[in-house]
XYZ file of N, CA, C and O in Angstrom:
168
model
N 107.413 49.181 -6.614
C 108.186 49.694 -5.522
C 109.151 48.596 -5.070
O 108.726 47.519 -4.669
N 110.445 48.812 -5.112
C 111.427 47.831 -4.624
C 111.302 47.656 -3.113
O 111.028 48.594 -2.380
N 111.482 46.440 -2.672
C 111.405 46.127 -1.245
C 112.681 45.442 -0.785
O 113.373 44.815 -1.568
N 112.962 45.527 0.499
C 114.089 44.842 1.117
C 113.559 43.994 2.259
O 112.704 44.438 3.030
N 114.062 42.777 2.367
C 113.676 41.886 3.450
C 114.662 42.061 4.594
O 115.855 41.820 4.442
N 114.172 42.496 5.754
C 115.037 42.720 6.906
C 115.181 41.474 7.774
O 116.220 41.234 8.354
N 114.111 40.692 7.881
C 114.136 39.552 8.787
C 113.228 38.468 8.235
O 112.137 38.746 7.747
N 113.681 37.248 8.314
C 112.875 36.135 7.823
C 113.127 34.916 8.696
O 114.273 34.508 8.883
N 112.061 34.337 9.234
C 112.161 33.126 10.039
C 111.626 31.974 9.201
O 110.545 32.072 8.621
N 112.386 30.901 9.107
C 111.937 29.748 8.320
C 111.966 28.481 9.167
O 112.653 28.408 10.181
N 111.192 27.498 8.732
C 111.193 26.189 9.367
C 110.772 25.181 8.311
O 110.188 25.541 7.295
N 111.041 23.925 8.545
C 110.654 22.887 7.598
C 109.147 22.700 7.616
O 108.525 22.728 8.677
N 108.576 22.515 6.443
C 107.150 22.232 6.337
C 106.967 20.723 6.209
O 107.789 20.036 5.606
N 105.891 20.224 6.775
C 105.600 18.798 6.730
C 104.164 18.563 6.267
O 103.323 19.453 6.356
N 103.894 17.355 5.795
C 102.538 16.929 5.469
C 101.868 17.786 4.421
O 102.439 18.100 3.378
N 100.620 18.166 4.720
C 99.815 18.937 3.775
C 100.434 20.291 3.461
O 100.333 20.773 2.331
N 101.077 20.930 4.458
C 101.731 22.218 4.215
C 102.825 22.072 3.167
O 102.952 22.890 2.258
N 103.626 21.033 3.296
C 104.732 20.799 2.366
C 104.204 20.584 0.946
O 104.733 21.140 -0.011
N 103.147 19.791 0.811
C 102.582 19.518 -0.504
C 101.989 20.779 -1.127
O 102.155 21.034 -2.318
N 101.288 21.573 -0.311
C 100.689 22.808 -0.818
C 101.769 23.771 -1.313
O 101.656 24.339 -2.396
N 102.824 23.930 -0.522
C 103.923 24.824 -0.905
C 104.584 24.336 -2.187
O 104.863 25.114 -3.100
N 104.838 23.038 -2.281
C 105.454 22.475 -3.483
C 104.586 22.725 -4.719
O 105.083 23.094 -5.775
N 103.266 22.536 -4.590
C 102.362 22.773 -5.713
C 102.401 24.240 -6.154
O 102.437 24.528 -7.346
N 102.381 25.141 -5.180
C 102.409 26.574 -5.503
C 103.709 26.960 -6.203
O 103.706 27.686 -7.201
N 104.826 26.473 -5.667
C 106.117 26.789 -6.276
C 106.268 26.156 -7.652
O 106.818 26.771 -8.570
N 105.782 24.931 -7.815
C 105.857 24.252 -9.107
C 105.088 25.037 -10.160
O 105.571 25.236 -11.279
N 103.908 25.515 -9.804
C 103.094 26.302 -10.728
C 103.803 27.607 -11.091
O 103.884 27.980 -12.266
N 104.316 28.302 -10.091
C 104.998 29.575 -10.339
C 106.270 29.384 -11.168
O 106.543 30.161 -12.074
N 107.022 28.350 -10.875
C 108.285 28.112 -11.570
C 108.066 27.680 -13.019
O 108.896 27.972 -13.887
N 106.968 26.985 -13.293
C 106.691 26.511 -14.646
C 106.613 27.677 -15.635
O 107.016 27.546 -16.795
N 106.131 28.819 -15.179
C 106.035 29.997 -16.040
C 107.405 30.466 -16.508
O 107.518 31.129 -17.537
N 108.444 30.132 -15.750
C 109.808 30.537 -16.085
C 110.628 29.392 -16.647
O 111.819 29.543 -16.903
N 110.008 28.215 -16.791
C 110.710 27.059 -17.323
C 111.693 26.449 -16.333
O 112.664 25.809 -16.728
N 111.432 26.640 -15.045
C 112.300 26.080 -14.008
C 111.546 25.015 -13.221
O 110.340 24.867 -13.374
N 112.258 24.287 -12.358
C 111.633 23.245 -11.564
C 111.904 23.464 -10.083
O 112.739 24.272 -9.708
N 111.201 22.707 -9.250
C 111.341 22.773 -7.800
C 112.043 21.498 -7.329
O 111.689 20.399 -7.766
N 113.024 21.637 -6.446
C 113.726 20.489 -5.880
C 113.588 20.529 -4.373
O 113.725 21.580 -3.751
N 113.308 19.369 -3.770
C 113.179 19.283 -2.313
C 114.515 19.228 -1.610
O 114.633 19.589 -0.461
N 115.517 18.710 -2.259
C 116.813 18.560 -1.602
C 117.873 18.130 -2.592
O 117.651 18.149 -3.800
N 119.025 17.721 -2.100
C 120.156 17.418 -2.968
C 119.910 16.226 -3.908
O 120.520 16.137 -4.960
N 118.985 15.316 -3.557
C 118.732 14.162 -4.406
C 117.604 14.387 -5.391
O 117.291 13.511 -6.182
N 116.955 15.533 -5.336
C 115.778 15.790 -6.169
C 116.160 16.419 -7.483
O 117.001 17.202 -7.656
């Protein structure tokens, strides 16, 4: 079923939250042969 996102609130993650999110995204992206970057220097 296709979905549409109507509203999304975001904020910067710090500490353990940031590391957990990075690990999850790195794992998911690896399946597609892509990488995760934290910012313009990454």
